[in-house]
Structures are given as C-alpha cells and as structure tokens.
XYZ file of C-alpha atoms in Angstrom:
682
model
C 11.502 -3.315 29.952
C 9.851 -6.011 32.068
C 7.518 -6.956 29.174
C 10.372 -7.120 26.712
C 12.289 -9.366 28.988
C 9.357 -11.902 28.857
C 8.834 -11.656 25.197
C 12.370 -11.761 23.844
C 14.174 -14.992 22.972
C 17.547 -14.637 24.522
C 20.557 -16.750 23.253
C 22.036 -19.303 25.507
C 24.427 -17.917 28.040
C 23.131 -14.319 27.409
C 22.115 -12.122 30.277
C 18.249 -12.313 30.414
C 17.705 -8.511 30.271
C 16.947 -6.130 27.579
C 19.347 -3.627 29.190
C 22.228 -5.875 28.310
C 21.459 -5.703 24.608
C 23.121 -3.090 22.338
C 19.662 -1.925 21.156
C 18.862 -0.633 24.675
C 20.423 2.775 23.954
C 17.646 3.647 21.577
C 15.299 4.756 24.287
C 12.677 6.407 22.088
C 12.379 3.399 19.840
C 12.041 1.138 22.888
C 9.281 3.441 24.259
C 7.469 3.203 21.062
C 7.853 -0.586 21.111
C 6.451 -0.730 24.564
C 3.407 1.126 23.501
C 2.879 -1.307 20.560
C 3.277 -4.327 22.945
C 0.608 -2.943 25.276
C -1.689 -2.104 22.386
C -1.409 -5.653 20.967
C -1.675 -7.156 24.489
C 1.126 -9.521 23.778
C 1.909 -10.298 27.353
C -1.661 -11.495 28.027
C -0.814 -14.753 26.121
C 1.982 -16.778 27.737
C 2.625 -18.503 24.445
C 4.321 -15.298 23.244
C 7.017 -15.354 25.874
C 10.392 -16.164 24.445
C 9.185 -15.939 20.856
C 10.608 -12.556 19.608
C 13.925 -11.131 18.577
C 14.962 -7.488 18.778
C 16.550 -6.298 15.502
C 17.636 -2.885 14.478
C 16.365 -1.688 11.037
C 19.005 0.117 8.951
C 17.377 3.146 7.619
C 20.255 3.700 5.183
C 19.235 0.766 3.125
C 15.988 2.406 2.097
C 14.873 5.617 0.316
C 13.342 7.882 2.912
C 9.657 8.580 2.316
C 7.824 11.212 4.544
C 4.208 10.615 5.404
C 3.215 13.423 3.003
C 4.943 11.559 0.032
C 3.121 8.372 0.893
C -0.152 10.241 0.765
C 0.722 12.461 -2.232
C 1.834 9.589 -4.376
C -1.206 7.419 -3.366
C 1.046 4.484 -2.453
C -1.459 2.746 -0.202
C -5.270 2.223 -0.479
C -7.188 4.666 1.791
C -8.653 2.831 4.788
C -12.352 2.176 4.529
C -12.489 3.013 0.733
C -13.667 0.359 -1.602
C -12.163 2.130 -4.618
C -10.735 0.244 -7.616
C -7.308 -1.478 -7.081
C -5.464 0.741 -9.402
C -6.430 3.892 -7.495
C -3.232 3.253 -5.296
C 0.245 2.202 -6.348
C 0.033 -0.867 -4.124
C -3.300 -1.935 -5.565
C -1.934 -1.487 -9.043
C 1.212 -3.630 -8.439
C -0.216 -6.397 -6.252
C -1.181 -9.332 -8.459
C 0.460 -11.739 -6.039
C -0.958 -15.276 -5.771
C 0.134 -16.044 -2.154
C -0.532 -14.435 1.140
C 3.164 -13.967 1.981
C 3.490 -12.211 -1.431
C 0.826 -9.676 -0.650
C 2.483 -8.792 2.619
C 5.894 -8.430 1.005
C 4.654 -6.360 -1.878
C 3.256 -3.863 0.664
C 6.620 -3.803 2.521
C 8.526 -3.321 -0.765
C 6.337 -0.339 -1.771
C 6.961 1.347 1.566
C 10.748 0.532 1.542
C 12.298 1.475 -1.758
C 15.959 0.331 -1.988
C 19.133 2.462 -2.058
C 21.471 -0.428 -2.933
C 22.133 -0.304 -6.662
C 23.255 -3.931 -6.965
C 20.050 -5.086 -5.193
C 17.844 -2.833 -7.406
C 19.446 -4.193 -10.570
C 19.098 -7.865 -9.298
C 15.354 -7.246 -9.014
C 15.216 -5.641 -12.408
C 17.134 -8.542 -13.998
C 14.468 -11.008 -12.532
C 11.510 -8.894 -13.598
C 13.115 -8.651 -16.995
C 13.520 -12.440 -17.410
C 10.030 -13.202 -16.275
C 8.464 -10.362 -18.313
C 10.160 -11.654 -21.525
C 9.162 -15.205 -20.988
C 5.444 -15.697 -21.376
C 5.584 -19.369 -20.683
C 7.530 -18.876 -17.406
C 5.258 -16.007 -16.246
C 1.977 -18.082 -16.868
C 3.495 -21.179 -15.187
C 4.440 -19.308 -12.070
C 1.181 -17.463 -11.890
C -1.316 -20.141 -12.846
C 0.304 -23.417 -11.850
C 3.085 -23.024 -9.240
C 2.531 -20.067 -6.948
C -1.256 -20.149 -6.438
C -1.340 -23.514 -4.805
C 1.349 -22.689 -2.112
C -0.203 -21.925 1.313
C 0.942 -19.247 3.760
C 4.216 -20.948 4.799
C 5.135 -18.142 7.185
C 1.942 -18.421 9.212
C 2.444 -22.236 9.355
C 6.058 -21.663 10.455
C 4.851 -19.407 13.223
C 2.336 -22.071 14.434
C 5.187 -24.647 14.429
C 7.539 -22.420 16.335
C 4.847 -21.826 18.996
C 3.900 -25.451 18.893
C 0.440 -24.426 18.180
C 0.208 -26.456 14.879
C -2.170 -29.317 14.265
C -1.888 -32.436 12.102
C -3.832 -30.568 9.612
C -1.089 -27.963 9.424
C 1.382 -30.787 9.046
C -0.578 -32.000 6.070
C -0.712 -28.598 4.522
C 3.153 -28.278 4.857
C 3.474 -31.709 3.301
C 1.198 -30.856 0.328
C 3.166 -27.659 -0.230
C 6.582 -29.573 -0.131
C 5.200 -31.898 -2.732
C 4.613 -28.902 -5.112
C 8.084 -27.462 -4.968
C 9.677 -29.958 -7.382
C 7.387 -28.729 -10.049
C 8.311 -25.013 -9.126
C 12.083 -25.931 -9.249
C 11.396 -27.537 -12.626
C 9.895 -24.331 -13.926
C 12.806 -22.306 -12.663
C 15.564 -24.637 -13.440
C 16.327 -23.634 -17.054
C 16.259 -19.896 -16.413
C 19.146 -17.350 -16.245
C 21.988 -17.275 -13.698
C 20.329 -14.579 -11.457
C 17.114 -16.701 -10.993
C 19.246 -19.787 -10.309
C 21.304 -18.165 -7.679
C 18.463 -16.149 -5.971
C 15.785 -18.781 -6.089
C 16.580 -22.259 -7.542
C 19.684 -23.138 -5.576
C 18.516 -21.761 -2.157
C 15.116 -23.579 -2.553
C 16.792 -26.774 -3.561
C 19.034 -26.613 -0.381
C 16.052 -25.834 1.839
C 13.904 -28.635 0.362
C 16.697 -30.972 1.092
C 16.782 -29.887 4.725
C 12.871 -30.401 4.838
C 13.109 -33.993 3.511
C 13.166 -35.605 6.879
C 10.071 -33.604 7.991
C 8.242 -34.683 4.872
C 9.127 -38.455 5.578
C 7.978 -38.177 9.124
C 4.524 -36.683 8.013
C 4.153 -39.672 5.530
C 4.940 -42.069 8.323
C 2.571 -40.805 10.960
C -0.376 -39.271 9.221
C -3.324 -41.589 8.113
C -3.726 -40.312 4.628
C -6.844 -42.547 3.981
C -8.956 -40.326 6.210
C -7.720 -36.987 4.977
C -10.358 -36.724 2.164
C -13.036 -36.968 4.986
C -11.424 -34.004 6.668
C -9.923 -36.088 9.505
C -6.249 -35.658 10.235
C -5.411 -38.640 12.517
C -2.259 -40.544 13.478
C -1.870 -43.956 11.957
C -3.179 -46.726 14.316
C 0.096 -48.682 13.978
C 1.653 -46.222 16.629
C -0.365 -47.550 19.678
C -2.388 -50.740 20.587
C -5.153 -48.562 21.949
C -5.218 -46.729 18.654
C -5.600 -49.970 16.775
C -8.486 -51.112 18.911
C -10.299 -47.615 18.555
C -9.522 -47.705 14.761
C -11.161 -51.205 14.559
C -14.255 -49.948 16.235
C -14.406 -46.751 13.960
C -14.060 -49.053 10.805
C -16.872 -51.293 12.108
C -19.170 -48.309 12.704
C -18.460 -47.068 9.311
C -19.344 -50.472 7.725
C -22.580 -50.333 9.536
C -23.249 -46.702 8.552
C -22.738 -47.514 4.898
C -25.400 -50.327 5.209
C -27.842 -47.789 6.391
C -27.803 -46.247 2.903
C -29.417 -49.232 1.258
C -32.152 -49.434 3.880
C -32.919 -45.661 3.604
C -33.139 -46.072 -0.168
C -35.651 -48.967 0.128
C -37.650 -47.043 2.649
C -37.907 -43.903 0.503
C -37.985 -45.618 -2.948
C -34.777 -43.916 -4.091
C -31.753 -45.273 -5.851
C -28.707 -45.402 -3.471
C -25.595 -43.393 -4.550
C -27.624 -41.489 -7.081
C -30.910 -39.988 -5.857
C -29.962 -40.449 -2.274
C -26.416 -40.080 -1.061
C -24.373 -40.856 2.097
C -22.003 -37.907 2.995
C -20.102 -36.592 5.988
C -18.539 -33.329 7.161
C -16.926 -31.913 10.394
C -20.184 -30.210 11.437
C -22.776 -33.169 11.325
C -20.738 -36.222 10.830
C -22.539 -38.757 8.615
C -25.902 -37.830 6.967
C -28.058 -38.578 3.875
C -28.633 -35.956 1.092
C -31.387 -35.610 -1.543
C -31.927 -32.942 -4.052
C -34.416 -30.222 -3.226
C -36.957 -31.574 -5.833
C -36.904 -34.904 -3.811
C -37.428 -33.226 -0.468
C -41.086 -34.399 -0.432
C -40.147 -38.038 -0.183
C -38.801 -37.606 3.478
C -41.709 -35.342 4.507
C -43.559 -36.758 7.400
C -41.887 -40.132 7.070
C -41.516 -41.782 10.442
C -37.942 -42.435 11.694
C -36.204 -39.716 9.492
C -35.225 -36.288 10.780
C -34.208 -33.329 8.643
C -31.033 -31.530 9.513
C -31.043 -28.561 7.089
C -31.666 -27.566 3.451
C -29.705 -25.485 1.122
C -29.004 -25.124 -2.675
C -27.098 -28.370 -2.727
C -30.108 -30.318 -1.198
C -31.667 -31.552 1.948
C -29.607 -33.212 4.574
C -31.254 -35.615 6.959
C -30.712 -38.796 9.045
C -32.603 -41.859 10.039
C -32.833 -42.872 13.630
C -30.412 -45.737 13.078
C -27.968 -43.440 11.246
C -28.124 -40.980 14.225
C -27.163 -43.663 16.789
C -24.357 -45.062 14.666
C -23.011 -41.521 13.822
C -23.067 -40.662 17.595
C -21.048 -43.933 18.413
C -18.642 -43.236 15.629
C -18.059 -39.623 16.780
C -17.510 -40.836 20.328
C -14.930 -43.384 19.161
C -13.198 -40.798 16.958
C -12.988 -38.295 20.054
C -11.472 -41.075 22.012
C -8.972 -41.703 19.163
C -8.108 -37.928 19.016
C -7.585 -37.803 22.800
C -5.530 -41.097 22.786
C -3.215 -39.714 20.060
C -2.501 -36.424 21.708
C 0.909 -37.473 23.093
C 1.961 -38.745 19.779
C 0.738 -35.486 18.026
C 2.573 -33.417 20.551
C 5.826 -35.292 19.747
C 5.315 -34.910 16.061
C 4.761 -31.229 16.456
C 7.792 -30.827 18.701
C 9.930 -32.415 16.079
C 8.360 -30.372 13.266
C 9.012 -27.205 15.294
C 12.694 -27.708 14.644
C 12.047 -27.024 10.920
C 10.211 -23.723 11.579
C 13.128 -21.481 10.553
C 13.730 -23.436 7.401
C 10.141 -23.187 6.490
C 10.175 -19.393 7.227
C 13.088 -19.010 4.812
C 11.324 -21.044 2.163
C 8.192 -18.992 2.644
C 10.374 -15.728 2.133
C 11.750 -16.992 -1.196
C 8.256 -17.851 -2.332
C 7.097 -14.337 -1.369
C 9.958 -12.710 -3.294
C 9.279 -14.821 -6.440
C 5.622 -13.867 -6.145
C 6.322 -10.265 -5.832
C 8.708 -10.150 -8.716
C 6.405 -12.189 -10.928
C 3.590 -9.721 -10.145
C 5.808 -6.750 -11.054
C 6.444 -8.508 -14.450
C 2.792 -9.076 -14.976
C 2.071 -5.426 -14.362
C 4.850 -4.271 -16.641
C 3.646 -6.315 -19.616
C -0.042 -5.891 -19.004
C -0.128 -2.049 -18.851
C -1.866 -0.092 -21.728
C 1.681 0.782 -22.890
C 4.328 -1.793 -21.600
C 6.772 -0.531 -18.972
C 10.392 -0.314 -19.649
C 13.401 -1.100 -17.583
C 15.074 2.037 -16.008
C 18.771 2.550 -16.451
C 19.943 3.029 -12.802
C 22.963 4.908 -11.765
C 24.961 5.049 -8.412
C 24.260 7.754 -5.933
C 25.802 11.145 -6.495
C 25.797 10.722 -10.226
C 23.092 13.383 -10.310
C 20.765 12.451 -13.038
C 17.036 11.983 -13.386
C 15.864 11.817 -16.969
C 12.381 10.491 -17.972
C 11.063 10.431 -21.501
C 7.238 10.265 -21.964
C 6.600 9.497 -18.330
C 3.065 8.441 -17.472
C 1.238 8.095 -14.105
C 0.653 4.284 -13.741
C -2.637 4.620 -11.806
C -4.373 7.282 -13.912
C -3.559 5.502 -17.343
C -5.453 2.516 -16.040
C -8.722 4.324 -15.677
C -11.510 3.888 -18.286
C -11.782 6.357 -20.975
C -8.603 8.113 -20.050
C -6.050 8.904 -22.870
C -3.068 9.909 -20.886
C -0.728 12.686 -22.108
C 2.818 11.741 -21.329
C 5.557 14.271 -20.488
C 9.319 14.556 -20.106
C 11.552 15.727 -17.309
C 15.314 16.210 -17.466
C 17.336 16.887 -14.273
C 21.048 16.952 -14.299
C 23.318 18.311 -11.442
C 25.135 21.413 -12.483
C 22.599 21.980 -15.502
C 19.093 21.790 -14.190
C 17.895 20.603 -10.839
C 14.687 22.626 -10.292
C 11.549 22.939 -12.417
C 9.018 25.720 -11.697
C 5.696 24.575 -13.159
C 2.936 27.135 -13.745
C -0.324 26.954 -15.640
C -4.108 26.791 -15.257
C -6.080 24.925 -12.613
C -6.941 21.453 -13.706
C -4.197 21.720 -16.394
C -2.249 18.774 -15.127
C 0.504 20.285 -12.857
C -0.175 18.131 -9.878
C -0.572 15.052 -12.040
C 2.781 15.688 -13.725
C 4.799 16.241 -10.658
C 3.242 13.263 -8.881
C 3.867 11.045 -11.984
C 7.593 11.808 -11.729
C 7.608 10.773 -8.004
C 5.725 7.580 -8.647
C 8.027 6.550 -11.588
C 11.130 7.222 -9.367
C 9.675 5.144 -6.552
C 8.838 2.254 -8.844
C 12.357 2.033 -10.132
C 13.750 1.952 -6.683
C 11.466 -1.064 -5.499
C 12.676 -2.976 -8.572
C 9.852 -2.525 -10.936
C 9.779 -1.490 -14.524
C 8.459 2.061 -15.020
C 5.673 3.649 -17.301
C 8.089 5.694 -19.662
C 9.639 5.452 -23.100
C 13.013 5.696 -21.513
C 14.191 6.386 -17.879
C 17.630 7.068 -16.381
C 17.771 7.529 -12.682
C 20.515 8.028 -10.164
C 19.865 6.317 -6.827
C 17.978 8.706 -4.573
C 18.221 8.965 -0.764
C 14.656 10.404 -0.177
C 11.387 11.303 -1.914
C 9.808 14.170 -0.114
C 6.377 16.004 -0.853
C 4.322 18.834 0.121
C 1.064 18.430 -1.665
C -2.461 19.339 -0.704
C -3.595 21.220 2.487
C -5.631 20.084 5.589
C -5.669 20.958 9.168
C -4.809 18.787 12.113
C -7.371 19.340 14.832
C -5.932 16.558 17.002
C -2.578 18.416 17.118
C -4.263 21.854 17.283
C -2.632 22.882 14.115
C -4.045 25.090 11.262
C -3.824 24.199 7.595
C -1.022 26.701 7.126
C 0.822 25.501 10.235
C 0.725 21.909 8.823
C 2.039 23.134 5.615
C 4.901 25.048 7.209
C 5.777 22.065 9.561
C 5.919 19.621 6.553
C 7.984 22.114 4.451
C 10.343 22.631 7.322
C 10.938 18.890 7.477
C 11.764 18.864 3.799
C 14.273 21.669 4.128
C 16.046 19.846 6.885
C 16.041 16.509 5.015
C 16.656 17.368 1.352
C 20.062 16.748 -0.119
C 21.520 16.846 -3.642
C 20.253 13.149 -3.959
C 16.733 13.909 -3.007
C 13.497 14.210 -5.165
C 11.241 17.045 -3.737
C 7.623 17.589 -4.887
C 5.911 20.756 -3.849
C 2.371 21.713 -5.039
C 0.759 25.182 -4.208
C 2.959 26.195 -1.321
C 1.917 29.335 0.658
C -1.747 29.409 -0.075
C -2.803 29.414 3.550
C -1.806 32.988 4.343
C -1.941 36.346 2.628
C -0.912 36.593 -0.995
C 2.339 38.512 -0.532
C 3.439 36.655 2.487
C 2.699 33.309 0.760
C 4.655 34.407 -2.297
C 7.540 35.532 -0.178
C 7.731 32.236 1.673
C 7.423 30.296 -1.486
C 10.185 32.261 -2.971
C 12.584 31.727 -0.126
C 11.934 28.043 0.044
C 12.299 27.556 -3.731
C 15.557 29.511 -3.651
C 16.865 27.454 -0.688
C 16.167 24.120 -2.483
C 17.569 25.310 -5.760
C 20.705 26.918 -4.446
C 21.553 25.354 -1.098
C 20.038 21.816 -1.050
C 20.373 21.382 -4.958
C 17.715 18.737 -4.783
C 15.760 17.547 -7.905
C 12.608 19.608 -7.346
C 9.315 19.946 -9.042
C 7.549 22.999 -7.740
C 4.057 23.792 -9.070
C 2.617 27.190 -8.220
C 0.225 29.959 -9.147
C 2.567 32.624 -7.865
C 3.837 33.646 -11.339
C 6.309 36.016 -9.787
C 8.350 32.977 -8.780
C 9.269 32.390 -12.505
C 11.664 35.286 -12.256
C 13.958 33.111 -10.078
C 15.308 31.597 -13.262
C 17.002 34.969 -13.906
C 19.259 34.479 -10.902
C 19.409 30.748 -10.431
C 20.758 29.123 -13.587
C 19.876 25.479 -12.557
C 16.173 26.569 -12.423
C 13.922 26.010 -15.443
C 10.334 27.176 -16.001
C 7.778 24.852 -17.359
C 4.024 25.368 -17.992
C 1.087 23.193 -18.806
C -0.617 24.295 -21.990
C -4.173 25.605 -22.448
C -6.034 27.374 -25.373
C -8.667 29.953 -24.712
C -11.202 30.837 -27.447
C -14.467 32.830 -27.055
C -14.562 32.462 -23.245
C -13.811 28.683 -23.473
C -10.852 26.941 -22.049
C -9.291 23.849 -23.655
C -6.728 22.063 -21.517
C -3.963 20.234 -23.330
C -2.168 18.626 -20.369
C 1.122 19.054 -22.165
C 4.226 20.372 -20.279
C 6.225 22.880 -22.290
C 9.369 25.000 -21.545
C 8.671 28.619 -20.347
C 6.428 30.374 -17.923
C 2.632 30.888 -17.942
C 1.434 34.347 -17.113
C -2.130 33.501 -15.907
C -4.068 30.751 -14.058
C -7.455 30.937 -15.945
C -9.230 30.616 -12.541
C -12.367 32.409 -13.867
C -12.518 30.017 -16.844
C -12.419 27.089 -14.315
C -15.254 28.768 -12.311
C -17.186 28.958 -15.416
C -16.655 25.211 -16.114
C -17.877 24.489 -12.610
C -21.112 26.381 -13.599
C -20.901 29.317 -11.261
C -23.877 31.676 -11.630
C -23.234 34.189 -14.439
C -23.620 37.148 -12.089
C -20.756 35.900 -9.979
C -18.487 35.313 -12.987
C -19.209 38.875 -14.211
C -18.399 40.392 -10.757
C -15.194 38.279 -10.617
C -14.061 39.547 -14.008
C -14.802 43.183 -13.017
C -12.970 42.812 -9.710
C -10.030 41.156 -11.534
C -9.837 43.976 -14.095
C -9.860 46.621 -11.329
C -7.041 44.847 -9.268
C -4.925 44.509 -12.546
C -5.555 48.184 -13.302
C -4.539 49.280 -9.908
C -1.307 47.329 -9.911
C -0.511 48.402 -13.435
C -0.412 52.033 -12.346
C 2.675 51.340 -10.251
C 5.962 51.899 -11.984
C 9.054 50.255 -10.340
C 12.406 49.070 -11.231
C 11.561 45.453 -10.587
C 8.892 43.069 -9.297
C 10.476 42.921 -5.799
C 10.205 46.710 -5.337
C 6.723 46.788 -6.737
C 5.587 44.151 -4.197
C 7.129 46.192 -1.375
C 5.236 49.355 -2.509
C 2.001 47.372 -2.661
C 2.560 46.008 0.877
C 3.271 49.416 2.332
C 0.204 50.704 0.626
C -1.887 47.955 2.155
C -0.752 48.907 5.548
C -1.649 52.574 5.049
C -5.114 51.435 4.006
C -5.490 49.319 7.088
C -4.663 52.439 9.371
C -7.199 54.547 7.409
C -9.881 51.999 7.798
C -9.224 51.930 11.681
C -9.521 55.716 11.860
C -12.878 55.651 9.955
C -14.166 53.061 12.467
C -13.301 55.570 15.290
C -15.268 58.256 13.385
C -18.474 56.268 13.598
C -18.216 56.115 17.492
C -18.003 59.949 17.823
C -21.511 60.496 16.524
C -20.469 63.424 14.154
C -22.759 65.205 11.806
C -22.169 64.745 8.036
C -20.180 67.896 7.498
C -17.833 66.879 10.222
C -17.418 63.397 8.849
C -16.677 64.722 5.383
C -13.941 67.014 6.820
C -12.406 64.168 8.774
C -12.263 61.928 5.734
C -10.797 64.698 3.658
C -8.173 65.043 6.446
C -7.330 61.234 6.349
C -7.030 61.363 2.558
C -4.497 64.283 2.835
C -2.542 62.391 5.396
C -2.533 59.242 3.158
C -1.242 61.222 0.111
C 1.430 62.826 2.430
C 2.948 59.265 2.826
C 3.950 59.568 -0.825
C 3.166 55.833 -1.608
C 2.688 55.341 -5.364
C 0.121 52.603 -4.936
C -2.045 54.808 -2.640
C -1.631 57.797 -4.817
C -2.729 55.724 -7.919
C -5.874 54.405 -6.057
C -6.875 57.887 -4.800
C -6.314 59.585 -8.208
C -8.646 56.977 -9.877
C -11.254 57.609 -7.067
C-alpha cells in the first residue's frame, strides 16, 4: 500500500491513500500488483512517483481464454524459439508498421471482444481496407511506416524526461498526419467517425505545440544531429553561436589545406564530415588509405567499409574548441529547454490518444493485409448476438498451417446449433488430423472475435463468452503435480467455467491413468458438457466406447477423420466425415515411425490376443461388459499376489502345482465370465 501511495497520481482534493479508492476491496489483485511493483523496482526511481492510475479491467468485455487455450491454439510465439512468424497466430497477424501497432496487436489477440457492435465495427473497417488496394498500400507503404512511437514519446513528455530531439520527432510526426488524413478522408462513414474526425480534432489541439517547436528549435543544425535552441532566445546563446559559426568556418577551410597536403580533390576524394561520436573529421575511401600513411600531422581515427576517418592536428584543435563551445551552448540552453519540455508535457495525453488511434489503424490494416494475402482469401464472418446459439463454419482452415511450404490444407466443416447439435465426438487414427481439426475451429472463432476475417468459405458465429481447451499433457514439477493431475485440474476448471455460450476443445482426455478409469472419466465429462453445460464442444478421443453416447444424448454427433488401409499401408485423408471410427491404426503409425519388424509383430500378436479375450465376453451392453472386465482384472491381481507369497514359502514343485490348482479353482468359483474365458483358453 505504501508503494502504491507513492506511485499513484491522485486527483486534486482526493485523499492521498489507496485505501480510499474503490479498487482497494480487491485485495488479491492489489497483492499481485504489489508483487509486480517490487519485481519491476518502480519505487527505486523517484521519477515514477505520481505517474500511474489505478483502473479496473472489466472482464465481461472480453472472451475468457484459459492458459491451456492460449497454448493449444498457439496464440503467442514460444519464448526463445526463432520459428517462422506464421507458427503462431500473433506472428501470422502482425504485419504492423509501427511499434504501438505491434503492442496493440498482441493485446487484441489476448483479449477477444464480446461486444457485438465493437466486433462489427472492426469488421467494417477491415472490409473497407481489404477491398481498396490503393488505400491499403498507401497506409502500409507511405503513411504508417514513418510514424514514430508516439506512446513512448508521450510517456517521456509526461515524466518531463524528453529532449529537444524528442520534440523534433513529435514535430516530424505531426507534419505527416495531414497526408494520413488525406488518405482516410474519402473513405466510408465508419473510418471517418473512428479515425478521421478524432485525429483531426487531436491535431487541432496539437497545433500550438507544433508552432512552439518551430519557433524554438534551430532547424539549420538538425541535419548534423544537433538539436539546439535558436540563439535569438538569449544574448549568451547568440555569443556562443557566433563562436561556433566562426569555428565551423575555420574547420571548412582545413579541408582545402588537407587536400593540398595529400594531393586529393576536396569534396570528392577527400570529404569533411561530422557525427556525434567524433565531431568533425576527414574521410577517404579504403583504396586511398595509403595517402595518409606515415604523413606527419595526420592521425587516423578508424576504418570501416565506408572508408578511413582521420584528422589533421589543426582540425583536432578546432574540433575540440567547437565541441567545448557547443557544450557551453547546451548547458546555457538548459533552462529554456526545461521550459519548452514543461509546456510540451501538457500535450502528453493528447499525444497518447493520437498514438492509440494510429495503433488501431495499424492493427486493422494488418488484419486486412492478412485477409487478402492468404493462400485462399479470408471471408468476413457473420456475427450474431450472445445466446443465439450458432457456430457454423464451412471449409474451415487452420491459418498457420496453410502458410507452411508444401502444405495443401484439407478444409473441413462444423455445424453447431443449440437444441440440434452442440457436441462433436471426433475419432480416428493417430496423425489423422483430429487435433488440427478441433484447433482450427478454436482459432477461427478467436479470429472472428478480435475483428479479423476468417479462413473459411463461410462463417456464422454467435458471440462466445469463453474459449476453453484441454489439449496435450505435461507434468508440473514446480507445483508437484503429475501429468494426470494437471489434466484433471485443467478439466475441472473447464467444467466450472463452461456455459452454453462457450467453445470447449478437448483432446485425448483420460490417457494418464488406467484404460477403464480414463474411459470412465472421459465419459462422465463428455456427458456433463453435452447435457448440463450444453457448450459447443469438440472432443477428440481414442476411447471408441464414447461414441455410444450419441444413443442417449441427441445433441451429440459422431465425427471421424478418414484413412484408407491397403496391404499393411495406411493413407491418411485428413477429411472429417459423419459417423464413428472403430479403430485407431496405432500399429500402422508405429510402422510409419520405422519400429523394428519384430516389435510390430509382437504388437499385432498381443492385440489379437486381447481382442480375442474380450470378444469371448457376452453382455447386454458395453457398460456391463466393461464392469465384467474390471472385476476380472481385480481377481487377477489377487491371484498374482497369492503367487508371490508361494515363492517365499520355499515349496517343492508338487506343492506349488497343487497350490496353483487351488488358486485356479478359487478363481473359477467367482463365476466371472472374463476369468472363465481366459482360463478356458489356457
């Protein structure tokens, strides 16, 4: 609290305490904020005091994304990975030309909207820019790329940390805005109301700042990298300026003398240049380097591909005197600069607002570029209000995968409608495209909610309240959680969060425990999402028993990814078709991964045995059959434990045989069909 009291900018007359603010009741959020403040060490810099505002973010404005969904949909680039840009959704979409645009694009990707009017407004602007090639090119190539980071410059002004160079950059940016307004001026009503008119009003407010910079900054020195106040503001500055001009005249004369000494042509083979590091110096090309070698009175500074930089003794003395005069000039002008920055600081909020408009325009232009430059152009989704219960995509594609080289993407459909179909159980072979299919639906839904066009032939989407995912499996050693525990915790979060307006993506749930327990858990969760939550759900699984849920849940549809087997070869077609798949083709995939032939044969033999054993059980339904097998496995575990005890008794062979026969008789007496079938085959 003490740190916050120092950092927050309180309003005039307001009690100078965080506890007096309405946000103080959010104790957990304030604790987290305190940790961030300490991590960033904000209180170590006194310039941060009184520079921040406390604002509550309204979560109801945005589609909820859990961390698993962010990872599953590959929204953000992985830290430390130098993969291609299109390997993440952010990398794919971010063709922004300004720094503020890059930051806002990342924010939009992580904060999809739930406001239908705001989503449609973004779609309107993207549609206008996408359909006008001239406008798109003008914004990208001419207008936006030359605008500096106005938000950073605004922060420097607000903290009064800006320099005259920053003021010059602001001035240059303001001069470019009339051309930007000219580009936007003839466009549709939405662009005029969202960008043209607000920018025009803000630029009118900035006019006085522009005039002040024009009247104070000495533009004749800007090309030399010097940002000084005009000498007319102070008599001492006039005197120092006169001295600097005099030194510069003498410095220019040294060029002709050096040219005569070295037998070079002034301004052509030998040049007089200056920079902030060395001040004034001579430069010759690398091939002329030999002319200054061992010449008395000339000292080489450095050499690079542009040539050799050097000075004469006379130029060195004059340069030192000039630098000393310039330093005095800079010190003398400090009071005037401070006054200029103080006045300019009053325009920081206006500049911040202007920067935000530029960022929005940059992001929407980038979205339009992505839409028209994709292998197959994106389309505008038809958005419906919340609770209308529809998610229909025709020929949906994964935007990142279709950008990969040598990839011919197979598009697929999905049709959800409340009361008719809200749950798709997806089965099929490994590597058949189940995960890609369900992820592509999630990415398309997210793109629509951030205001982007979508990679489909047609898309009709009701506004969602959340996109939730349970994809992949990994343990969390820091939290002391196993792979299965992480899976269960994330799934529990989905069950608590999902509503009839949510999109849920689940892939291979229940793999981290025994087959029957995993199947039972997956069955219960699928049934809850389909019957209770009624969420739009894509559930990929290898538990083929789950496809029987469609018999009792009328809003559940079975889908499968297609594959063709011929002479022990597997051809994956990546097409999603109605109906269930009765096998996973795991052994075929193992062959494709070049397992040793002996391992493949053993796997086939074991699979055949297991299928034979289970086919011996005759039951009324799959549920009863699973119960019989589970009971039989418990009996087998008991028999194995008894056999272990026999080893410890040091019995002779005849006694062991008699004991085993007795155990067999006890097992048969349990009257379990699974055990009876196994022992009969033995």
